[in-house]
Amino acid sequence: MENRMKLSTLLLFGITFFLSGCFDEGNNVHYISKDVKGAHYLFPADIDSDGDLDILSASYDSGKIFLHENDGKMHFTDNVVDAKRGKATCVLPVDLDSDGKIDILSASKTFNDIVWHRNLGNGQFEQELRIPNIPNAYKIVSVDINSDGKQDLLSASFSKKGEIYVHYLHDNPVKYRFSTQLLAESGGQTASVKTVDLDGDGDIDIVTLSFSEDIVIWYENIGSGEFQKRIVSPRFIAPFGLEVVDFDGDGDVDILASSYGDGTIYWFENDGNRNFSSHFIDETGAHTPSIVALDADGDGDIDLITALKNFNTILWYENDGNQNFIYHTLATGVEGVFNIQAADIDGDGVKEIVAASYDGGTITWHEISE
């Protein structure tokens, strides 16, 4: 990896070279929707329980929450769940009321809130309740944070303080409600949040990225609803994309992060004793707002998929098993690709990449192949 040109230099010439000396050009774009203006976030889920994956998306520019319904033959219909969510930043599927139907949560920077869109069945949704006072609401995670058997929520604010809130569900069937507690302040614009047992002690910890403070943070769960802030990386320019996974296969959870600034990608190796060492993967030279970690080629190790927003490109970093990487271009012409997720969208038993493209206003899917 040390004796190669930076990926950004190669992409300026329109060609991506592999470390093996080959190169790849191509498009590999399958359209789900072309009507999601400022497509900001997506989430695959079988919302209508018909056995295939649908796609939820959030339109930042139009304020619409979409359900892209899959007919089982890879034809998608755009259904608007809510047309008035302002700057919609995030969507999340979860059955909050345990009625067997998948509900939808959405976050809005305009209204500084989260809304629960309750699934009534037959493609109908209604606003069940609103969680207010979340400055620049940006991300939502569903997790049983206090281990009481109920789905609570975490929310992250893209505000100056970067607030992290926990919302505890009180599931009185007559009137559902959440009680909100400020869990932490990252110090500036929390771009991403993940929950995982990072230290292997049996409880849920929280990992976040502070965009404006340039830090990767681990909030260690120390019990009784208390979390201790630990800095994983003190200087990481504009971190935005985040994954938590056992990247090196040693039995503990590592952290991967990408930069919206210079496009650097690092993985932070967990030694199992609350210590992390950083490993450089690449500097793409592009805004890199989203990453996905998965075994893309089925060889038993974890690869990395990245979204390069201003290069309109999705890349696959193939892991050789020792955290050395070969580049493959999965897709080009994906205008302003902003968020990517992995899902078996065509039902063939192999995961594809689904992408939300901010500049193009599209939701697309892409096969993973060399």
mmCIF file of C-alpha atoms in Angstrom:
data_model
loop_
_atom_site.group_PDB
_atom_site.id
_atom_site.type_symbol
_atom_site.label_atom_id
_atom_site.label_comp_id
_atom_site.label_asym_id
_atom_site.label_seq_id
_atom_site.Cartn_x
_atom_site.Cartn_y
_atom_site.Cartn_z
ATOM 1 C CA MET A 1 0.000 0.000 0.000
ATOM 2 C CA GLU A 2 2.859 2.371 0.649
ATOM 3 C CA ASN A 3 4.291 2.276 -2.883
ATOM 4 C CA ARG A 4 1.241 3.400 -4.829
ATOM 5 C CA MET A 5 -0.391 6.573 -6.064
ATOM 6 C CA LYS A 6 -3.252 7.996 -4.063
ATOM 7 C CA LEU A 7 -6.660 6.933 -5.311
ATOM 8 C CA SER A 8 -7.623 10.594 -5.838
ATOM 9 C CA THR A 9 -4.818 10.992 -8.371
ATOM 10 C CA LEU A 10 -5.954 7.949 -10.316
ATOM 11 C CA LEU A 11 -9.568 9.039 -10.399
ATOM 12 C CA LEU A 12 -8.641 12.404 -11.881
ATOM 13 C CA PHE A 13 -7.731 10.495 -15.027
ATOM 14 C CA GLY A 14 -11.057 8.612 -15.008
ATOM 15 C CA ILE A 15 -9.389 5.277 -14.309
ATOM 16 C CA THR A 16 -9.112 3.295 -11.117
ATOM 17 C CA PHE A 17 -6.058 1.012 -10.992
ATOM 18 C CA PHE A 18 -6.024 -2.126 -8.867
ATOM 19 C CA LEU A 19 -2.942 -3.008 -6.901
ATOM 20 C CA SER A 20 -2.728 -6.030 -9.193
ATOM 21 C CA GLY A 21 -2.128 -3.647 -12.115
ATOM 22 C CA CYS A 22 -5.560 -4.007 -13.732
ATOM 23 C CA PHE A 23 -8.226 -1.341 -14.035
ATOM 24 C CA ASP A 24 -12.007 -1.180 -14.095
ATOM 25 C CA GLU A 25 -14.421 1.104 -15.901
ATOM 26 C CA GLY A 26 -18.186 0.777 -15.913
ATOM 27 C CA ASN A 27 -21.501 1.947 -14.667
ATOM 28 C CA ASN A 28 -23.422 -0.848 -12.877
ATOM 29 C CA VAL A 29 -26.400 1.299 -11.909
ATOM 30 C CA HIS A 30 -29.908 -0.091 -11.381
ATOM 31 C CA TYR A 31 -32.511 2.574 -10.642
ATOM 32 C CA ILE A 32 -35.061 2.282 -7.860
ATOM 33 C CA SER A 33 -36.227 5.911 -7.975
ATOM 34 C CA LYS A 34 -35.266 9.132 -9.733
ATOM 35 C CA ASP A 35 -37.546 11.386 -7.668
ATOM 36 C CA VAL A 36 -35.821 11.734 -4.282
ATOM 37 C CA LYS A 37 -34.502 15.299 -4.437
ATOM 38 C CA GLY A 38 -31.449 15.660 -2.250
ATOM 39 C CA ALA A 39 -31.513 11.953 -1.377
ATOM 40 C CA HIS A 40 -29.853 11.922 2.025
ATOM 41 C CA TYR A 41 -30.426 8.543 3.631
ATOM 42 C CA LEU A 42 -31.978 5.156 2.932
ATOM 43 C CA PHE A 43 -32.803 1.943 4.728
ATOM 44 C CA PRO A 44 -33.770 -1.434 3.208
ATOM 45 C CA ALA A 45 -36.572 -3.337 4.959
ATOM 46 C CA ASP A 46 -39.563 -5.530 4.120
ATOM 47 C CA ILE A 47 -42.085 -2.901 5.154
ATOM 48 C CA ASP A 48 -45.146 -4.617 3.657
ATOM 49 C CA SER A 49 -44.139 -8.124 4.856
ATOM 50 C CA ASP A 50 -44.450 -9.685 1.398
ATOM 51 C CA GLY A 51 -41.064 -11.416 1.470
ATOM 52 C CA ASP A 52 -38.972 -8.952 -0.528
ATOM 53 C CA LEU A 53 -36.994 -5.888 0.443
ATOM 54 C CA ASP A 54 -38.459 -2.430 0.027
ATOM 55 C CA ILE A 55 -36.456 0.768 0.454
ATOM 56 C CA LEU A 56 -37.116 3.719 2.737
ATOM 57 C CA SER A 57 -35.529 7.046 1.834
ATOM 58 C CA ALA A 58 -35.313 10.601 3.163
ATOM 59 C CA SER A 59 -35.363 13.578 0.799
ATOM 60 C CA TYR A 60 -33.450 16.508 2.272
ATOM 61 C CA ASP A 61 -34.518 18.988 -0.412
ATOM 62 C CA SER A 62 -38.226 18.126 -0.748
ATOM 63 C CA GLY A 63 -38.852 17.021 2.836
ATOM 64 C CA LYS A 64 -40.504 13.788 1.709
ATOM 65 C CA ILE A 65 -40.229 10.380 3.320
ATOM 66 C CA PHE A 66 -40.534 7.676 0.668
ATOM 67 C CA LEU A 67 -41.416 4.004 0.725
ATOM 68 C CA HIS A 68 -40.134 2.463 -2.502
ATOM 69 C CA GLU A 69 -42.250 -0.677 -2.676
ATOM 70 C CA ASN A 70 -40.732 -3.732 -4.353
ATOM 71 C CA ASP A 71 -43.187 -5.860 -6.344
ATOM 72 C CA GLY A 72 -40.895 -8.883 -6.008
ATOM 73 C CA LYS A 73 -39.602 -8.507 -9.560
ATOM 74 C CA MET A 74 -37.300 -5.566 -8.844
ATOM 75 C CA HIS A 75 -39.849 -2.983 -9.955
ATOM 76 C CA PHE A 76 -40.318 -0.241 -7.388
ATOM 77 C CA THR A 77 -43.218 2.122 -6.781
ATOM 78 C CA ASP A 78 -42.623 5.457 -5.028
ATOM 79 C CA ASN A 79 -45.067 5.920 -2.143
ATOM 80 C CA VAL A 80 -44.902 9.103 -0.067
ATOM 81 C CA VAL A 81 -45.208 8.333 3.643
ATOM 82 C CA ASP A 82 -44.957 12.006 4.660
ATOM 83 C CA ALA A 83 -44.524 15.008 2.349
ATOM 84 C CA LYS A 84 -43.826 17.643 5.007
ATOM 85 C CA ARG A 85 -40.727 16.684 6.945
ATOM 86 C CA GLY A 86 -38.638 19.748 6.027
ATOM 87 C CA LYS A 87 -34.970 18.835 5.705
ATOM 88 C CA ALA A 88 -35.399 15.095 6.203
ATOM 89 C CA THR A 89 -32.122 13.514 7.298
ATOM 90 C CA CYS A 90 -32.804 9.948 8.399
ATOM 91 C CA VAL A 91 -35.306 7.087 8.232
ATOM 92 C CA LEU A 92 -35.466 3.972 10.370
ATOM 93 C CA PRO A 93 -37.775 0.929 10.220
ATOM 94 C CA VAL A 94 -38.788 -0.597 13.556
ATOM 95 C CA ASP A 95 -41.909 -2.243 15.000
ATOM 96 C CA LEU A 96 -42.293 0.072 17.976
ATOM 97 C CA ASP A 97 -45.741 -1.064 19.063
ATOM 98 C CA SER A 98 -45.025 -4.804 18.637
ATOM 99 C CA ASP A 99 -48.044 -5.365 16.412
ATOM 100 C CA GLY A 100 -46.095 -7.278 13.776
ATOM 101 C CA LYS A 101 -46.023 -4.363 11.323
ATOM 102 C CA ILE A 102 -42.885 -2.339 10.596
ATOM 103 C CA ASP A 103 -43.275 1.313 11.527
ATOM 104 C CA ILE A 104 -41.121 4.174 10.237
ATOM 105 C CA LEU A 105 -39.196 6.813 12.138
ATOM 106 C CA SER A 106 -37.960 9.983 10.444
ATOM 107 C CA ALA A 107 -35.672 12.813 11.541
ATOM 108 C CA SER A 108 -35.924 16.448 10.440
ATOM 109 C CA LYS A 109 -33.370 19.259 10.750
ATOM 110 C CA THR A 110 -36.089 21.790 9.948
ATOM 111 C CA PHE A 111 -38.426 20.742 12.749
ATOM 112 C CA ASN A 112 -35.705 19.510 15.149
ATOM 113 C CA ASP A 113 -37.637 16.341 15.824
ATOM 114 C CA ILE A 114 -38.257 12.658 15.274
ATOM 115 C CA VAL A 115 -41.664 11.449 14.114
ATOM 116 C CA TRP A 116 -43.084 7.956 14.504
ATOM 117 C CA HIS A 117 -45.101 7.009 11.410
ATOM 118 C CA ARG A 118 -47.239 4.119 12.597
ATOM 119 C CA ASN A 119 -47.919 1.351 10.087
ATOM 120 C CA LEU A 120 -51.673 0.788 9.843
ATOM 121 C CA GLY A 121 -51.349 -1.895 7.177
ATOM 122 C CA ASN A 122 -52.263 -1.860 3.494
ATOM 123 C CA GLY A 123 -49.629 0.783 2.797
ATOM 124 C CA GLN A 124 -51.170 3.327 5.169
ATOM 125 C CA PHE A 125 -49.241 5.297 7.802
ATOM 126 C CA GLU A 126 -50.167 7.934 10.364
ATOM 127 C CA GLN A 127 -48.149 10.114 12.702
ATOM 128 C CA GLU A 128 -48.402 8.374 16.055
ATOM 129 C CA LEU A 129 -46.243 10.817 17.999
ATOM 130 C CA ARG A 130 -43.468 13.384 17.731
ATOM 131 C CA ILE A 131 -40.282 13.653 19.781
ATOM 132 C CA PRO A 132 -39.379 17.383 19.805
ATOM 133 C CA ASN A 133 -36.412 19.513 20.822
ATOM 134 C CA ILE A 134 -33.624 17.602 19.044
ATOM 135 C CA PRO A 135 -31.466 20.375 17.532
ATOM 136 C CA ASN A 136 -30.706 19.617 13.867
ATOM 137 C CA ALA A 137 -31.928 16.026 14.304
ATOM 138 C CA TYR A 138 -29.674 13.891 12.152
ATOM 139 C CA LYS A 139 -29.470 10.198 13.017
ATOM 140 C CA ILE A 140 -31.736 7.653 14.743
ATOM 141 C CA VAL A 141 -30.830 4.239 16.163
ATOM 142 C CA SER A 142 -33.191 1.704 17.706
ATOM 143 C CA VAL A 143 -31.722 -0.207 20.651
ATOM 144 C CA ASP A 144 -32.755 -1.568 24.038
ATOM 145 C CA ILE A 145 -30.279 0.643 25.845
ATOM 146 C CA ASN A 146 -31.411 -0.228 29.391
ATOM 147 C CA SER A 147 -32.062 -3.958 28.757
ATOM 148 C CA ASP A 148 -35.718 -3.832 29.801
ATOM 149 C CA GLY A 149 -36.975 -5.638 26.706
ATOM 150 C CA LYS A 150 -38.327 -2.492 25.021
ATOM 151 C CA GLN A 151 -37.031 -0.744 21.919
ATOM 152 C CA ASP A 152 -35.609 2.596 22.963
ATOM 153 C CA LEU A 153 -34.144 5.160 20.583
ATOM 154 C CA LEU A 154 -30.901 7.084 20.331
ATOM 155 C CA SER A 155 -30.781 10.316 18.362
ATOM 156 C CA ALA A 156 -27.835 12.411 17.249
ATOM 157 C CA SER A 157 -27.810 16.147 16.575
ATOM 158 C CA PHE A 158 -25.841 17.857 13.827
ATOM 159 C CA SER A 159 -25.675 20.942 16.022
ATOM 160 C CA LYS A 160 -22.851 22.950 17.586
ATOM 161 C CA LYS A 161 -23.013 20.847 20.739
ATOM 162 C CA GLY A 162 -23.556 17.532 18.955
ATOM 163 C CA GLU A 163 -26.088 16.255 21.476
ATOM 164 C CA ILE A 164 -26.751 12.522 21.891
ATOM 165 C CA TYR A 165 -30.176 11.739 23.350
ATOM 166 C CA VAL A 166 -31.725 8.512 24.570
ATOM 167 C CA HIS A 167 -35.502 8.202 24.272
ATOM 168 C CA TYR A 168 -37.079 5.597 26.517
ATOM 169 C CA LEU A 169 -40.306 4.046 25.255
ATOM 170 C CA HIS A 170 -43.272 3.849 27.631
ATOM 171 C CA ASP A 171 -45.601 1.487 25.814
ATOM 172 C CA ASN A 172 -48.980 2.185 27.389
ATOM 173 C CA PRO A 173 -51.257 0.923 24.579
ATOM 174 C CA VAL A 174 -53.691 3.769 25.253
ATOM 175 C CA LYS A 175 -51.038 6.441 24.769
ATOM 176 C CA TYR A 176 -47.472 5.711 23.733
ATOM 177 C CA ARG A 177 -44.809 8.181 24.789
ATOM 178 C CA PHE A 178 -41.061 8.615 25.069
ATOM 179 C CA SER A 179 -39.126 10.188 27.904
ATOM 180 C CA THR A 180 -35.971 11.911 26.688
ATOM 181 C CA GLN A 181 -32.625 12.124 28.453
ATOM 182 C CA LEU A 182 -29.509 13.965 27.302
ATOM 183 C CA LEU A 183 -26.845 11.304 27.254
ATOM 184 C CA ALA A 184 -23.818 13.293 26.091
ATOM 185 C CA GLU A 185 -22.509 16.177 24.038
ATOM 186 C CA SER A 186 -19.821 15.330 21.508
ATOM 187 C CA GLY A 187 -18.730 18.944 21.188
ATOM 188 C CA GLY A 188 -19.873 19.500 17.646
ATOM 189 C CA GLN A 189 -22.102 18.127 14.877
ATOM 190 C CA THR A 190 -22.542 14.409 15.472
ATOM 191 C CA ALA A 191 -22.507 12.918 11.968
ATOM 192 C CA SER A 192 -22.964 9.248 12.823
ATOM 193 C CA VAL A 193 -23.814 6.978 15.733
ATOM 194 C CA LYS A 194 -23.575 3.204 16.209
ATOM 195 C CA THR A 195 -24.387 0.939 19.133
ATOM 196 C CA VAL A 196 -22.338 -2.145 19.953
ATOM 197 C CA ASP A 197 -20.761 -3.960 22.904
ATOM 198 C CA LEU A 198 -17.327 -2.536 22.185
ATOM 199 C CA ASP A 199 -15.567 -3.756 25.330
ATOM 200 C CA GLY A 200 -17.198 -7.190 25.553
ATOM 201 C CA ASP A 201 -18.730 -6.682 28.984
ATOM 202 C CA GLY A 202 -22.277 -7.553 27.962
ATOM 203 C CA ASP A 203 -23.853 -4.094 27.717
ATOM 204 C CA ILE A 204 -24.417 -1.628 24.885
ATOM 205 C CA ASP A 205 -21.818 1.041 24.222
ATOM 206 C CA ILE A 206 -22.084 3.945 21.767
ATOM 207 C CA VAL A 207 -19.654 5.081 19.067
ATOM 208 C CA THR A 208 -20.042 8.511 17.462
ATOM 209 C CA LEU A 209 -18.258 10.842 15.072
ATOM 210 C CA SER A 210 -17.914 14.549 15.829
ATOM 211 C CA PHE A 211 -17.753 16.244 12.432
ATOM 212 C CA SER A 212 -16.662 19.707 13.513
ATOM 213 C CA GLU A 213 -14.424 18.583 16.379
ATOM 214 C CA ASP A 214 -12.612 16.000 14.187
ATOM 215 C CA ILE A 215 -12.815 13.174 16.712
ATOM 216 C CA VAL A 216 -13.998 9.578 16.994
ATOM 217 C CA ILE A 217 -15.692 8.953 20.345
ATOM 218 C CA TRP A 218 -16.613 5.845 22.312
ATOM 219 C CA TYR A 219 -19.148 6.233 25.111
ATOM 220 C CA GLU A 220 -18.527 3.310 27.435
ATOM 221 C CA ASN A 221 -21.591 2.018 29.241
ATOM 222 C CA ILE A 222 -20.623 1.888 32.913
ATOM 223 C CA GLY A 223 -24.085 0.896 34.140
ATOM 224 C CA SER A 224 -27.079 2.625 35.729
ATOM 225 C CA GLY A 225 -27.652 4.689 32.587
ATOM 226 C CA GLU A 226 -24.203 6.317 32.814
ATOM 227 C CA PHE A 227 -21.663 6.535 29.984
ATOM 228 C CA GLN A 228 -17.983 7.456 30.128
ATOM 229 C CA LYS A 229 -16.597 9.421 27.180
ATOM 230 C CA ARG A 230 -13.415 8.010 25.641
ATOM 231 C CA ILE A 231 -11.572 9.479 22.654
ATOM 232 C CA VAL A 232 -10.629 6.834 20.086
ATOM 233 C CA SER A 233 -8.996 9.273 17.671
ATOM 234 C CA PRO A 234 -8.241 12.886 18.646
ATOM 235 C CA ARG A 235 -7.576 14.227 15.137
ATOM 236 C CA PHE A 236 -9.617 12.899 12.221
ATOM 237 C CA ILE A 237 -10.643 15.576 9.730
ATOM 238 C CA ALA A 238 -14.438 15.865 9.366
ATOM 239 C CA PRO A 239 -15.310 12.214 10.155
ATOM 240 C CA PHE A 240 -18.620 11.138 8.638
ATOM 241 C CA GLY A 241 -18.853 7.466 7.614
ATOM 242 C CA LEU A 242 -18.814 4.898 10.423
ATOM 243 C CA GLU A 243 -18.830 1.117 10.823
ATOM 244 C CA VAL A 244 -18.267 -1.121 13.855
ATOM 245 C CA VAL A 245 -17.236 -4.707 13.085
ATOM 246 C CA ASP A 246 -14.588 -7.307 13.929
ATOM 247 C CA PHE A 247 -12.439 -6.187 11.014
ATOM 248 C CA ASP A 248 -9.366 -8.314 11.745
ATOM 249 C CA GLY A 249 -11.194 -11.430 12.950
ATOM 250 C CA ASP A 250 -9.630 -11.515 16.418
ATOM 251 C CA GLY A 251 -12.910 -11.682 18.332
ATOM 252 C CA ASP A 252 -13.395 -8.053 19.346
ATOM 253 C CA VAL A 253 -15.115 -5.126 17.644
ATOM 254 C CA ASP A 254 -13.058 -2.594 15.705
ATOM 255 C CA ILE A 255 -14.058 0.827 14.341
ATOM 256 C CA LEU A 256 -13.838 2.086 10.762
ATOM 257 C CA ALA A 257 -14.327 5.712 9.797
ATOM 258 C CA SER A 258 -14.142 7.880 6.678
ATOM 259 C CA SER A 259 -13.637 11.612 6.233
ATOM 260 C CA TYR A 260 -15.904 14.117 4.501
ATOM 261 C CA GLY A 261 -12.897 16.422 4.347
ATOM 262 C CA ASP A 262 -9.880 14.831 2.668
ATOM 263 C CA GLY A 263 -11.466 11.411 2.175
ATOM 264 C CA THR A 264 -9.115 9.546 4.491
ATOM 265 C CA ILE A 265 -10.245 6.111 5.669
ATOM 266 C CA TYR A 266 -8.909 4.533 8.846
ATOM 267 C CA TRP A 267 -9.629 1.466 10.866
ATOM 268 C CA PHE A 268 -9.064 1.524 14.606
ATOM 269 C CA GLU A 269 -7.924 -1.810 15.961
ATOM 270 C CA ASN A 270 -9.375 -2.872 19.301
ATOM 271 C CA ASP A 271 -6.865 -4.802 21.425
ATOM 272 C CA GLY A 272 -9.654 -6.071 23.697
ATOM 273 C CA ASN A 273 -8.465 -3.955 26.626
ATOM 274 C CA ARG A 274 -10.086 -0.587 25.790
ATOM 275 C CA ASN A 275 -7.145 0.492 23.648
ATOM 276 C CA PHE A 276 -7.262 1.345 19.944
ATOM 277 C CA SER A 277 -4.490 1.695 17.385
ATOM 278 C CA SER A 278 -5.115 3.460 14.086
ATOM 279 C CA HIS A 279 -4.383 1.995 10.644
ATOM 280 C CA PHE A 280 -4.483 4.042 7.446
ATOM 281 C CA ILE A 281 -6.430 2.512 4.557
ATOM 282 C CA ASP A 282 -6.533 5.287 1.966
ATOM 283 C CA GLU A 283 -6.916 8.963 1.188
ATOM 284 C CA THR A 284 -9.491 9.186 -1.593
ATOM 285 C CA GLY A 285 -9.343 12.958 -2.029
ATOM 286 C CA ALA A 286 -13.132 12.989 -2.241
ATOM 287 C CA HIS A 287 -15.896 13.618 0.267
ATOM 288 C CA THR A 288 -16.453 10.115 1.648
ATOM 289 C CA PRO A 289 -19.669 10.341 3.680
ATOM 290 C CA SER A 290 -20.609 6.660 3.875
ATOM 291 C CA ILE A 291 -18.915 3.269 4.253
ATOM 292 C CA VAL A 292 -20.164 -0.307 4.529
ATOM 293 C CA ALA A 293 -18.210 -3.231 5.968
ATOM 294 C CA LEU A 294 -19.121 -6.732 4.760
ATOM 295 C CA ASP A 295 -17.614 -9.889 3.300
ATOM 296 C CA ALA A 296 -18.347 -8.877 -0.282
ATOM 297 C CA ASP A 297 -16.627 -11.808 -1.998
ATOM 298 C CA GLY A 298 -17.413 -14.592 0.485
ATOM 299 C CA ASP A 299 -13.783 -15.364 1.308
ATOM 300 C CA GLY A 300 -14.215 -15.072 5.076
ATOM 301 C CA ASP A 301 -12.743 -11.616 5.679
ATOM 302 C CA ILE A 302 -14.347 -8.182 5.875
ATOM 303 C CA ASP A 303 -14.150 -5.884 2.868
ATOM 304 C CA LEU A 304 -15.072 -2.227 2.679
ATOM 305 C CA ILE A 305 -17.430 -0.364 0.335
ATOM 306 C CA THR A 306 -17.129 3.421 0.136
ATOM 307 C CA ALA A 307 -19.132 6.292 -1.347
ATOM 308 C CA LEU A 308 -17.072 9.035 -2.998
ATOM 309 C CA LYS A 309 -19.541 11.892 -3.275
ATOM 310 C CA ASN A 310 -17.800 14.398 -5.521
ATOM 311 C CA PHE A 311 -16.310 11.629 -7.691
ATOM 312 C CA ASN A 312 -19.830 10.145 -8.187
ATOM 313 C CA THR A 313 -18.294 6.741 -7.527
ATOM 314 C CA ILE A 314 -18.751 3.676 -5.315
ATOM 315 C CA LEU A 315 -15.619 1.645 -4.572
ATOM 316 C CA TRP A 316 -14.984 -1.816 -3.184
ATOM 317 C CA TYR A 317 -11.806 -2.264 -1.138
ATOM 318 C CA GLU A 318 -11.170 -6.003 -1.312
ATOM 319 C CA ASN A 319 -9.422 -7.320 1.797
ATOM 320 C CA ASP A 320 -6.676 -9.918 1.164
ATOM 321 C CA GLY A 321 -7.174 -11.263 4.700
ATOM 322 C CA ASN A 322 -4.369 -9.203 6.193
ATOM 323 C CA GLN A 323 -5.988 -5.771 5.847
ATOM 324 C CA ASN A 324 -4.258 -5.029 2.540
ATOM 325 C CA PHE A 325 -6.639 -3.871 -0.144
ATOM 326 C CA ILE A 326 -7.289 -4.149 -3.869
ATOM 327 C CA TYR A 327 -9.518 -1.472 -5.400
ATOM 328 C CA HIS A 328 -12.534 -2.241 -7.556
ATOM 329 C CA THR A 329 -14.917 0.328 -8.986
ATOM 330 C CA LEU A 330 -18.470 -0.869 -8.327
ATOM 331 C CA ALA A 331 -20.274 2.043 -9.952
ATOM 332 C CA THR A 332 -19.655 5.377 -11.600
ATOM 333 C CA GLY A 333 -22.041 8.180 -12.570
ATOM 334 C CA VAL A 334 -23.772 7.977 -9.187
ATOM 335 C CA GLU A 335 -24.226 11.732 -8.843
ATOM 336 C CA GLY A 336 -23.301 12.966 -5.393
ATOM 337 C CA VAL A 337 -23.632 9.542 -3.764
ATOM 338 C CA PHE A 338 -24.182 10.290 -0.083
ATOM 339 C CA ASN A 339 -25.385 7.156 1.721
ATOM 340 C CA ILE A 340 -24.898 3.463 1.013
ATOM 341 C CA GLN A 341 -26.236 0.299 2.641
ATOM 342 C CA ALA A 342 -25.784 -3.423 1.979
ATOM 343 C CA ALA A 343 -28.829 -5.620 1.355
ATOM 344 C CA ASP A 344 -29.879 -8.642 -0.709
ATOM 345 C CA ILE A 345 -32.135 -6.484 -2.822
ATOM 346 C CA ASP A 346 -32.748 -9.034 -5.605
ATOM 347 C CA GLY A 347 -33.221 -12.035 -3.305
ATOM 348 C CA ASP A 348 -30.399 -14.136 -4.765
ATOM 349 C CA GLY A 349 -28.697 -14.759 -1.428
ATOM 350 C CA VAL A 350 -25.896 -12.263 -2.142
ATOM 351 C CA LYS A 351 -25.871 -8.711 -0.832
ATOM 352 C CA GLU A 352 -25.827 -5.738 -3.159
ATOM 353 C CA ILE A 353 -25.165 -2.068 -2.431
ATOM 354 C CA VAL A 354 -28.090 0.363 -2.298
ATOM 355 C CA ALA A 355 -27.233 4.041 -2.699
ATOM 356 C CA ALA A 356 -28.856 7.422 -2.079
ATOM 357 C CA SER A 357 -27.411 10.106 -4.364
ATOM 358 C CA TYR A 358 -27.860 13.658 -3.161
ATOM 359 C CA ASP A 359 -27.003 15.522 -6.358
ATOM 360 C CA GLY A 360 -28.764 13.130 -8.700
ATOM 361 C CA GLY A 361 -31.845 12.697 -6.520
ATOM 362 C CA THR A 362 -31.796 8.951 -7.088
ATOM 363 C CA ILE A 363 -31.987 5.679 -5.196
ATOM 364 C CA THR A 364 -30.032 2.942 -6.961
ATOM 365 C CA TRP A 365 -28.686 -0.552 -6.416
ATOM 366 C CA HIS A 366 -25.388 -2.022 -7.533
ATOM 367 C CA GLU A 367 -24.088 -5.557 -7.877
ATOM 368 C CA ILE A 368 -20.788 -6.383 -6.218
ATOM 369 C CA SER A 369 -18.517 -7.952 -8.795
ATOM 370 C CA GLU A 370 -14.907 -7.675 -9.915
#
